Amino acid sequence: MRFIDMHCHLDLMANGFEIAQEAEGRGIGFFCTTVTPTGALEARKRFAPCTNARVGAGLHPWWLADGTCGEADVAHACELAATNPYLGEVGLDGGKRGAGALDEQARALERILITAARHPLDGRVASFHAIKSAGIVIDLVEKTGLNDSCACILHWFSGTTDELWRAVHAGFYFSINEHMLATKRGREYARILPEDRLLLETDAPPELGAPYSLENIEHSLEEALESISILRGCSAEELGSSIEQRSAMLLNL
């Protein structure tokens, strides 16, 4: 593998299967995070032939906050969490799109994490959304003990410095994209994080349900890697190799 996109939504790209197939020949892998349990099952079937893609079982907080998903979906997400080695996208959103339903989100997330922690699986990986809620996400991961049996990733981290170091001490990884690096805080985090916690992501596509391109994904990963290497004053080639090996290990690619 040359690159592994550790947080994207292949299933929400109209041509996601074709992208995954083309990417395999170009040495690019994916952690395809889903947003609903039904979507996770559909994506698992769709991408089953793609040896370079891993599909997470997800329940995105936005879908809870706007009422698209309800109690039945939470129960379904818990069922999947008991048997799926890959979880994501799950988490909390305390921003404009989710603040009004943060308590509901937290109850749902705790149920999912309890279920996963009670059914440990070798090589389990979880990718977390944590907008204005990183402290609560870390609290729930530690409370349920999920971080004892799961590699937990904070995607596109935008929390406080204290939350950053809390997450580091709790064993979290951080998947970094161009959007995070567009902010002063994001660039500083990319500079100071321990190298062994760094991963790359795109969070693509920007428009759900529309076609996308592998070229855009590859360019985004290359740009993020180059920016991080400049910030850290190191070789992009060496840093990229380190991140790729770590990502491949996490996803068993």
PDB file of C-alpha atoms in Angstrom:
ATOM      1  CA  MET A   1       0.000   0.000   0.000  1.00  0.00           C
ATOM      2  CA  ARG A   2       1.114   3.547  -0.774  1.00  0.00           C
ATOM      3  CA  PHE A   3      -1.715   5.285   1.074  1.00  0.00           C
ATOM      4  CA  ILE A   4      -4.554   4.191   3.334  1.00  0.00           C
ATOM      5  CA  ASP A   5      -7.468   6.579   3.785  1.00  0.00           C
ATOM      6  CA  MET A   6      -8.448   5.904   7.400  1.00  0.00           C
ATOM      7  CA  HIS A   7     -11.793   7.714   7.286  1.00  0.00           C
ATOM      8  CA  CYS A   8     -13.891   8.130   4.180  1.00  0.00           C
ATOM      9  CA  HIS A   9     -17.373   7.298   2.924  1.00  0.00           C
ATOM     10  CA  LEU A  10     -16.894   5.137  -0.152  1.00  0.00           C
ATOM     11  CA  ASP A  11     -20.468   3.940   0.201  1.00  0.00           C
ATOM     12  CA  LEU A  12     -21.765   7.506  -0.180  1.00  0.00           C
ATOM     13  CA  MET A  13     -19.929   8.003  -3.473  1.00  0.00           C
ATOM     14  CA  ALA A  14     -22.076   7.095  -6.462  1.00  0.00           C
ATOM     15  CA  ASN A  15     -19.049   5.378  -8.009  1.00  0.00           C
ATOM     16  CA  GLY A  16     -17.436   4.168  -4.789  1.00  0.00           C
ATOM     17  CA  PHE A  17     -17.091   0.559  -5.908  1.00  0.00           C
ATOM     18  CA  GLU A  18     -15.303   1.592  -9.094  1.00  0.00           C
ATOM     19  CA  ILE A  19     -12.988   3.850  -7.090  1.00  0.00           C
ATOM     20  CA  ALA A  20     -12.129   1.033  -4.693  1.00  0.00           C
ATOM     21  CA  GLN A  21     -11.389  -1.332  -7.570  1.00  0.00           C
ATOM     22  CA  GLU A  22      -9.149   1.181  -9.315  1.00  0.00           C
ATOM     23  CA  ALA A  23      -7.430   2.072  -6.038  1.00  0.00           C
ATOM     24  CA  GLU A  24      -6.416  -1.525  -5.400  1.00  0.00           C
ATOM     25  CA  GLY A  25      -4.179  -1.462  -8.466  1.00  0.00           C
ATOM     26  CA  ARG A  26      -2.645   1.821  -7.333  1.00  0.00           C
ATOM     27  CA  GLY A  27      -1.850   0.701  -3.810  1.00  0.00           C
ATOM     28  CA  ILE A  28      -4.526   2.696  -1.971  1.00  0.00           C
ATOM     29  CA  GLY A  29      -6.645   1.264   0.829  1.00  0.00           C
ATOM     30  CA  PHE A  30      -9.697   2.518   2.698  1.00  0.00           C
ATOM     31  CA  PHE A  31     -11.496   2.479   6.006  1.00  0.00           C
ATOM     32  CA  CYS A  32     -15.026   3.032   4.720  1.00  0.00           C
ATOM     33  CA  THR A  33     -17.013   4.489   7.601  1.00  0.00           C
ATOM     34  CA  THR A  34     -20.795   4.300   7.326  1.00  0.00           C
ATOM     35  CA  VAL A  35     -23.508   6.487   8.836  1.00  0.00           C
ATOM     36  CA  THR A  36     -26.386   4.079   9.525  1.00  0.00           C
ATOM     37  CA  PRO A  37     -26.576   0.371  10.404  1.00  0.00           C
ATOM     38  CA  THR A  38     -28.570  -0.377   7.255  1.00  0.00           C
ATOM     39  CA  GLY A  39     -25.966   1.483   5.222  1.00  0.00           C
ATOM     40  CA  ALA A  40     -23.242  -0.571   6.883  1.00  0.00           C
ATOM     41  CA  LEU A  41     -24.831  -3.858   5.824  1.00  0.00           C
ATOM     42  CA  GLU A  42     -25.308  -2.614   2.278  1.00  0.00           C
ATOM     43  CA  ALA A  43     -21.703  -1.382   2.116  1.00  0.00           C
ATOM     44  CA  ARG A  44     -20.334  -4.682   3.397  1.00  0.00           C
ATOM     45  CA  LYS A  45     -22.044  -6.494   0.535  1.00  0.00           C
ATOM     46  CA  ARG A  46     -21.077  -3.855  -2.016  1.00  0.00           C
ATOM     47  CA  PHE A  47     -17.384  -3.793  -1.129  1.00  0.00           C
ATOM     48  CA  ALA A  48     -16.946  -7.459  -0.226  1.00  0.00           C
ATOM     49  CA  PRO A  49     -14.901  -8.107  -3.409  1.00  0.00           C
ATOM     50  CA  CYS A  50     -12.512  -5.229  -2.576  1.00  0.00           C
ATOM     51  CA  THR A  51      -9.587  -6.594  -0.577  1.00  0.00           C
ATOM     52  CA  ASN A  52      -8.263  -3.046  -0.061  1.00  0.00           C
ATOM     53  CA  ALA A  53     -11.375  -1.793   1.772  1.00  0.00           C
ATOM     54  CA  ARG A  54     -12.627  -2.350   5.308  1.00  0.00           C
ATOM     55  CA  VAL A  55     -16.199  -1.352   6.147  1.00  0.00           C
ATOM     56  CA  GLY A  56     -17.187  -0.015   9.552  1.00  0.00           C
ATOM     57  CA  ALA A  57     -20.555  -0.389  11.251  1.00  0.00           C
ATOM     58  CA  GLY A  58     -21.682   3.161  11.917  1.00  0.00           C
ATOM     59  CA  LEU A  59     -24.365   5.361  13.439  1.00  0.00           C
ATOM     60  CA  HIS A  60     -23.465   8.974  12.754  1.00  0.00           C
ATOM     61  CA  PRO A  61     -24.615  11.494  15.396  1.00  0.00           C
ATOM     62  CA  TRP A  62     -26.072  13.805  12.732  1.00  0.00           C
ATOM     63  CA  TRP A  63     -28.484  11.094  11.667  1.00  0.00           C
ATOM     64  CA  LEU A  64     -29.615  10.736  15.279  1.00  0.00           C
ATOM     65  CA  ALA A  65     -29.850  14.482  15.818  1.00  0.00           C
ATOM     66  CA  ASP A  66     -32.121  15.119  12.819  1.00  0.00           C
ATOM     67  CA  GLY A  67     -34.385  12.137  13.509  1.00  0.00           C
ATOM     68  CA  THR A  68     -33.331  10.109  10.471  1.00  0.00           C
ATOM     69  CA  CYS A  69     -32.292   7.330  12.869  1.00  0.00           C
ATOM     70  CA  GLY A  70     -34.124   6.336  16.038  1.00  0.00           C
ATOM     71  CA  GLU A  71     -34.322   3.652  18.709  1.00  0.00           C
ATOM     72  CA  ALA A  72     -34.518   0.762  16.243  1.00  0.00           C
ATOM     73  CA  ASP A  73     -31.344   1.971  14.567  1.00  0.00           C
ATOM     74  CA  VAL A  74     -29.535   2.254  17.896  1.00  0.00           C
ATOM     75  CA  ALA A  75     -30.517  -1.323  18.705  1.00  0.00           C
ATOM     76  CA  HIS A  76     -29.384  -2.416  15.240  1.00  0.00           C
ATOM     77  CA  ALA A  77     -26.066  -0.575  15.698  1.00  0.00           C
ATOM     78  CA  CYS A  78     -25.525  -2.431  18.973  1.00  0.00           C
ATOM     79  CA  GLU A  79     -26.158  -5.762  17.245  1.00  0.00           C
ATOM     80  CA  LEU A  80     -23.544  -4.944  14.627  1.00  0.00           C
ATOM     81  CA  ALA A  81     -21.103  -3.687  17.254  1.00  0.00           C
ATOM     82  CA  ALA A  82     -21.158  -7.101  18.908  1.00  0.00           C
ATOM     83  CA  THR A  83     -19.846  -8.884  15.815  1.00  0.00           C
ATOM     84  CA  ASN A  84     -18.113  -6.331  13.582  1.00  0.00           C
ATOM     85  CA  PRO A  85     -14.369  -5.749  14.019  1.00  0.00           C
ATOM     86  CA  TYR A  86     -14.678  -2.289  12.430  1.00  0.00           C
ATOM     87  CA  LEU A  87     -16.843   0.454  13.959  1.00  0.00           C
ATOM     88  CA  GLY A  88     -17.426   3.855  12.465  1.00  0.00           C
ATOM     89  CA  GLU A  89     -18.535   6.426  12.048  1.00  0.00           C
ATOM     90  CA  VAL A  90     -19.825   6.698  15.602  1.00  0.00           C
ATOM     91  CA  GLY A  91     -19.528   9.486  18.127  1.00  0.00           C
ATOM     92  CA  LEU A  92     -21.013  12.749  19.309  1.00  0.00           C
ATOM     93  CA  ASP A  93     -21.673  16.187  17.850  1.00  0.00           C
ATOM     94  CA  GLY A  94     -22.035  19.175  20.136  1.00  0.00           C
ATOM     95  CA  GLY A  95     -21.917  21.673  17.285  1.00  0.00           C
ATOM     96  CA  LYS A  96     -24.745  23.403  15.445  1.00  0.00           C
ATOM     97  CA  ARG A  97     -26.044  20.205  13.856  1.00  0.00           C
ATOM     98  CA  GLY A  98     -26.105  18.118  16.997  1.00  0.00           C
ATOM     99  CA  ALA A  99     -26.078  20.146  20.204  1.00  0.00           C
ATOM    100  CA  GLY A 100     -29.833  19.896  20.740  1.00  0.00           C
ATOM    101  CA  ALA A 101     -29.673  16.107  20.826  1.00  0.00           C
ATOM    102  CA  LEU A 102     -26.333  15.601  22.566  1.00  0.00           C
ATOM    103  CA  ASP A 103     -27.805  13.670  25.503  1.00  0.00           C
ATOM    104  CA  GLU A 104     -29.623  11.306  23.131  1.00  0.00           C
ATOM    105  CA  GLN A 105     -26.418  10.822  21.153  1.00  0.00           C
ATOM    106  CA  ALA A 106     -24.444  10.082  24.318  1.00  0.00           C
ATOM    107  CA  ARG A 107     -26.938   7.453  25.479  1.00  0.00           C
ATOM    108  CA  ALA A 108     -26.806   5.761  22.086  1.00  0.00           C
ATOM    109  CA  LEU A 109     -23.008   5.868  21.910  1.00  0.00           C
ATOM    110  CA  GLU A 110     -22.640   4.437  25.406  1.00  0.00           C
ATOM    111  CA  ARG A 111     -24.899   1.504  24.486  1.00  0.00           C
ATOM    112  CA  ILE A 112     -22.828   0.809  21.353  1.00  0.00           C
ATOM    113  CA  LEU A 113     -19.538   0.998  23.241  1.00  0.00           C
ATOM    114  CA  ILE A 114     -20.781  -1.210  26.088  1.00  0.00           C
ATOM    115  CA  THR A 115     -21.849  -3.828  23.562  1.00  0.00           C
ATOM    116  CA  ALA A 116     -18.519  -3.711  21.734  1.00  0.00           C
ATOM    117  CA  ALA A 117     -16.546  -3.860  24.980  1.00  0.00           C
ATOM    118  CA  ARG A 118     -18.545  -6.888  26.128  1.00  0.00           C
ATOM    119  CA  HIS A 119     -17.799  -8.653  22.848  1.00  0.00           C
ATOM    120  CA  PRO A 120     -14.065  -8.024  22.280  1.00  0.00           C
ATOM    121  CA  LEU A 121     -12.658  -8.989  18.881  1.00  0.00           C
ATOM    122  CA  ASP A 122      -9.043  -9.233  17.812  1.00  0.00           C
ATOM    123  CA  GLY A 123      -8.029  -6.275  15.685  1.00  0.00           C
ATOM    124  CA  ARG A 124     -11.082  -4.152  16.390  1.00  0.00           C
ATOM    125  CA  VAL A 125     -10.843  -0.530  15.204  1.00  0.00           C
ATOM    126  CA  ALA A 126     -13.294   2.328  15.814  1.00  0.00           C
ATOM    127  CA  SER A 127     -13.410   5.776  14.200  1.00  0.00           C
ATOM    128  CA  PHE A 128     -15.037   8.549  16.248  1.00  0.00           C
ATOM    129  CA  HIS A 129     -16.736  11.824  15.343  1.00  0.00           C
ATOM    130  CA  ALA A 130     -16.235  14.257  18.243  1.00  0.00           C
ATOM    131  CA  ILE A 131     -17.258  17.821  17.434  1.00  0.00           C
ATOM    132  CA  LYS A 132     -17.287  19.951  20.599  1.00  0.00           C
ATOM    133  CA  SER A 133     -17.632  16.693  22.518  1.00  0.00           C
ATOM    134  CA  ALA A 134     -14.189  15.078  22.570  1.00  0.00           C
ATOM    135  CA  GLY A 135     -14.067  15.028  26.362  1.00  0.00           C
ATOM    136  CA  ILE A 136     -17.367  13.142  26.558  1.00  0.00           C
ATOM    137  CA  VAL A 137     -16.271  10.666  23.884  1.00  0.00           C
ATOM    138  CA  ILE A 138     -13.045   9.980  25.784  1.00  0.00           C
ATOM    139  CA  ASP A 139     -15.053   9.636  29.035  1.00  0.00           C
ATOM    140  CA  LEU A 140     -17.355   7.026  27.459  1.00  0.00           C
ATOM    141  CA  VAL A 141     -14.517   5.072  25.869  1.00  0.00           C
ATOM    142  CA  GLU A 142     -12.691   4.913  29.197  1.00  0.00           C
ATOM    143  CA  LYS A 143     -15.870   4.250  31.201  1.00  0.00           C
ATOM    144  CA  THR A 144     -16.814   1.287  29.029  1.00  0.00           C
ATOM    145  CA  GLY A 145     -13.236   0.054  28.789  1.00  0.00           C
ATOM    146  CA  LEU A 146     -13.396  -0.093  25.003  1.00  0.00           C
ATOM    147  CA  ASN A 147      -9.856   1.225  24.666  1.00  0.00           C
ATOM    148  CA  ASP A 148      -8.598  -1.926  26.395  1.00  0.00           C
ATOM    149  CA  SER A 149      -9.611  -4.068  23.410  1.00  0.00           C
ATOM    150  CA  CYS A 150      -9.993  -1.644  20.507  1.00  0.00           C
ATOM    151  CA  ALA A 151      -7.826   0.794  18.555  1.00  0.00           C
ATOM    152  CA  CYS A 152      -9.787   4.030  18.881  1.00  0.00           C
ATOM    153  CA  ILE A 153      -9.340   6.837  16.347  1.00  0.00           C
ATOM    154  CA  LEU A 154     -10.458  10.448  16.641  1.00  0.00           C
ATOM    155  CA  HIS A 155     -11.117  11.636  13.112  1.00  0.00           C
ATOM    156  CA  TRP A 156     -10.566  15.293  12.111  1.00  0.00           C
ATOM    157  CA  PHE A 157      -9.859  16.239  15.735  1.00  0.00           C
ATOM    158  CA  SER A 158     -10.842  19.790  16.695  1.00  0.00           C
ATOM    159  CA  GLY A 159     -10.980  19.646  20.480  1.00  0.00           C
ATOM    160  CA  THR A 160      -8.888  21.439  23.077  1.00  0.00           C
ATOM    161  CA  THR A 161      -5.238  20.844  23.854  1.00  0.00           C
ATOM    162  CA  ASP A 162      -6.206  19.235  27.160  1.00  0.00           C
ATOM    163  CA  GLU A 163      -8.539  16.868  25.318  1.00  0.00           C
ATOM    164  CA  LEU A 164      -5.796  16.084  22.828  1.00  0.00           C
ATOM    165  CA  TRP A 165      -3.398  14.926  25.535  1.00  0.00           C
ATOM    166  CA  ARG A 166      -6.173  13.095  27.399  1.00  0.00           C
ATOM    167  CA  ALA A 167      -6.834  11.153  24.192  1.00  0.00           C
ATOM    168  CA  VAL A 168      -3.133  10.453  23.685  1.00  0.00           C
ATOM    169  CA  HIS A 169      -2.846   9.089  27.217  1.00  0.00           C
ATOM    170  CA  ALA A 170      -5.972   6.958  26.622  1.00  0.00           C
ATOM    171  CA  GLY A 171      -4.321   5.406  23.571  1.00  0.00           C
ATOM    172  CA  PHE A 172      -6.217   7.122  20.780  1.00  0.00           C
ATOM    173  CA  TYR A 173      -4.948   7.551  17.232  1.00  0.00           C
ATOM    174  CA  PHE A 174      -5.696  10.664  15.173  1.00  0.00           C
ATOM    175  CA  SER A 175      -6.639  10.629  11.488  1.00  0.00           C
ATOM    176  CA  ILE A 176      -5.702  13.952   9.900  1.00  0.00           C
ATOM    177  CA  ASN A 177      -7.070  15.501   6.717  1.00  0.00           C
ATOM    178  CA  GLU A 178      -6.594  18.678   4.707  1.00  0.00           C
ATOM    179  CA  HIS A 179      -9.529  20.364   6.445  1.00  0.00           C
ATOM    180  CA  MET A 180      -7.923  19.918   9.850  1.00  0.00           C
ATOM    181  CA  LEU A 181      -4.648  21.268   8.491  1.00  0.00           C
ATOM    182  CA  ALA A 182      -6.410  24.378   7.201  1.00  0.00           C
ATOM    183  CA  THR A 183      -6.704  25.653  10.790  1.00  0.00           C
ATOM    184  CA  LYS A 184      -3.948  26.985  13.017  1.00  0.00           C
ATOM    185  CA  ARG A 185      -5.006  24.649  15.826  1.00  0.00           C
ATOM    186  CA  GLY A 186      -5.105  21.640  13.517  1.00  0.00           C
ATOM    187  CA  ARG A 187      -1.624  22.362  12.186  1.00  0.00           C
ATOM    188  CA  GLU A 188      -0.235  22.673  15.710  1.00  0.00           C
ATOM    189  CA  TYR A 189      -1.812  19.357  16.705  1.00  0.00           C
ATOM    190  CA  ALA A 190      -0.314  17.674  13.632  1.00  0.00           C
ATOM    191  CA  ARG A 191       3.067  19.088  14.656  1.00  0.00           C
ATOM    192  CA  ILE A 192       3.036  17.985  18.307  1.00  0.00           C
ATOM    193  CA  LEU A 193       1.239  14.631  18.257  1.00  0.00           C
ATOM    194  CA  PRO A 194       3.427  11.567  18.801  1.00  0.00           C
ATOM    195  CA  GLU A 195       4.315  10.141  15.411  1.00  0.00           C
ATOM    196  CA  ASP A 196       3.021   6.701  16.340  1.00  0.00           C
ATOM    197  CA  ARG A 197      -0.516   8.126  16.663  1.00  0.00           C
ATOM    198  CA  LEU A 198      -0.668   9.768  13.228  1.00  0.00           C
ATOM    199  CA  LEU A 199      -2.961   8.512  10.451  1.00  0.00           C
ATOM    200  CA  LEU A 200      -4.236  10.070   7.209  1.00  0.00           C
ATOM    201  CA  GLU A 201      -7.813  10.511   6.022  1.00  0.00           C
ATOM    202  CA  THR A 202      -9.918  12.468   3.532  1.00  0.00           C
ATOM    203  CA  ASP A 203     -13.479  12.310   4.950  1.00  0.00           C
ATOM    204  CA  ALA A 204     -14.519  12.251   1.283  1.00  0.00           C
ATOM    205  CA  PRO A 205     -16.804  12.803  -0.508  1.00  0.00           C
ATOM    206  CA  PRO A 206     -17.711  16.484  -0.054  1.00  0.00           C
ATOM    207  CA  GLU A 207     -21.111  15.876  -1.678  1.00  0.00           C
ATOM    208  CA  LEU A 208     -22.915  12.757  -0.489  1.00  0.00           C
ATOM    209  CA  GLY A 209     -24.341  10.555  -3.206  1.00  0.00           C
ATOM    210  CA  ALA A 210     -22.448  12.225  -6.038  1.00  0.00           C
ATOM    211  CA  PRO A 211     -19.656  10.685  -8.113  1.00  0.00           C
ATOM    212  CA  TYR A 212     -16.116  11.303  -6.910  1.00  0.00           C
ATOM    213  CA  SER A 213     -12.627  10.506  -8.189  1.00  0.00           C
ATOM    214  CA  LEU A 214      -9.680   8.493  -6.984  1.00  0.00           C
ATOM    215  CA  GLU A 215      -7.433  11.317  -8.199  1.00  0.00           C
ATOM    216  CA  ASN A 216      -9.052  13.699  -5.700  1.00  0.00           C
ATOM    217  CA  ILE A 217      -8.618  11.190  -2.880  1.00  0.00           C
ATOM    218  CA  GLU A 218      -4.992  10.514  -3.733  1.00  0.00           C
ATOM    219  CA  HIS A 219      -4.207  14.221  -4.090  1.00  0.00           C
ATOM    220  CA  SER A 220      -5.818  14.992  -0.734  1.00  0.00           C
ATOM    221  CA  LEU A 221      -3.794  12.295   1.030  1.00  0.00           C
ATOM    222  CA  GLU A 222      -0.578  13.455  -0.648  1.00  0.00           C
ATOM    223  CA  GLU A 223      -1.210  17.079   0.307  1.00  0.00           C
ATOM    224  CA  ALA A 224      -1.979  16.182   3.914  1.00  0.00           C
ATOM    225  CA  LEU A 225       1.163  14.072   4.193  1.00  0.00           C
ATOM    226  CA  GLU A 226       3.327  16.792   2.665  1.00  0.00           C
ATOM    227  CA  SER A 227       1.888  19.425   5.016  1.00  0.00           C
ATOM    228  CA  ILE A 228       2.400  17.267   8.101  1.00  0.00           C
ATOM    229  CA  SER A 229       5.983  16.460   7.130  1.00  0.00           C
ATOM    230  CA  ILE A 230       6.768  20.164   6.678  1.00  0.00           C
ATOM    231  CA  LEU A 231       5.204  21.000  10.044  1.00  0.00           C
ATOM    232  CA  ARG A 232       7.242  18.285  11.747  1.00  0.00           C
ATOM    233  CA  GLY A 233      10.436  18.977   9.816  1.00  0.00           C
ATOM    234  CA  CYS A 234      10.785  15.432   8.569  1.00  0.00           C
ATOM    235  CA  SER A 235      10.878  13.474   5.338  1.00  0.00           C
ATOM    236  CA  ALA A 236       7.484  12.981   3.723  1.00  0.00           C
ATOM    237  CA  GLU A 237       8.654   9.643   2.352  1.00  0.00           C
ATOM    238  CA  GLU A 238       9.725   8.335   5.763  1.00  0.00           C
ATOM    239  CA  LEU A 239       6.650   9.708   7.537  1.00  0.00           C
ATOM    240  CA  GLY A 240       4.376   8.310   4.845  1.00  0.00           C
ATOM    241  CA  SER A 241       5.954   4.880   5.180  1.00  0.00           C
ATOM    242  CA  SER A 242       5.464   4.962   8.958  1.00  0.00           C
ATOM    243  CA  ILE A 243       1.812   6.008   8.649  1.00  0.00           C
ATOM    244  CA  GLU A 244       1.116   3.439   5.926  1.00  0.00           C
ATOM    245  CA  GLN A 245       2.593   0.588   7.962  1.00  0.00           C
ATOM    246  CA  ARG A 246       0.590   1.612  11.028  1.00  0.00           C
ATOM    247  CA  SER A 247      -2.635   1.946   9.038  1.00  0.00           C
ATOM    248  CA  ALA A 248      -2.113  -1.392   7.322  1.00  0.00           C
ATOM    249  CA  MET A 249      -1.535  -3.039  10.675  1.00  0.00           C
ATOM    250  CA  LEU A 250      -4.710  -1.526  12.138  1.00  0.00           C
ATOM    251  CA  LEU A 251      -6.869  -2.624   9.205  1.00  0.00           C
ATOM    252  CA  ASN A 252      -5.066  -5.892   8.532  1.00  0.00           C
ATOM    253  CA  LEU A 253      -4.412  -4.875   4.931  1.00  0.00           C
TER     254      LEU A 253
END
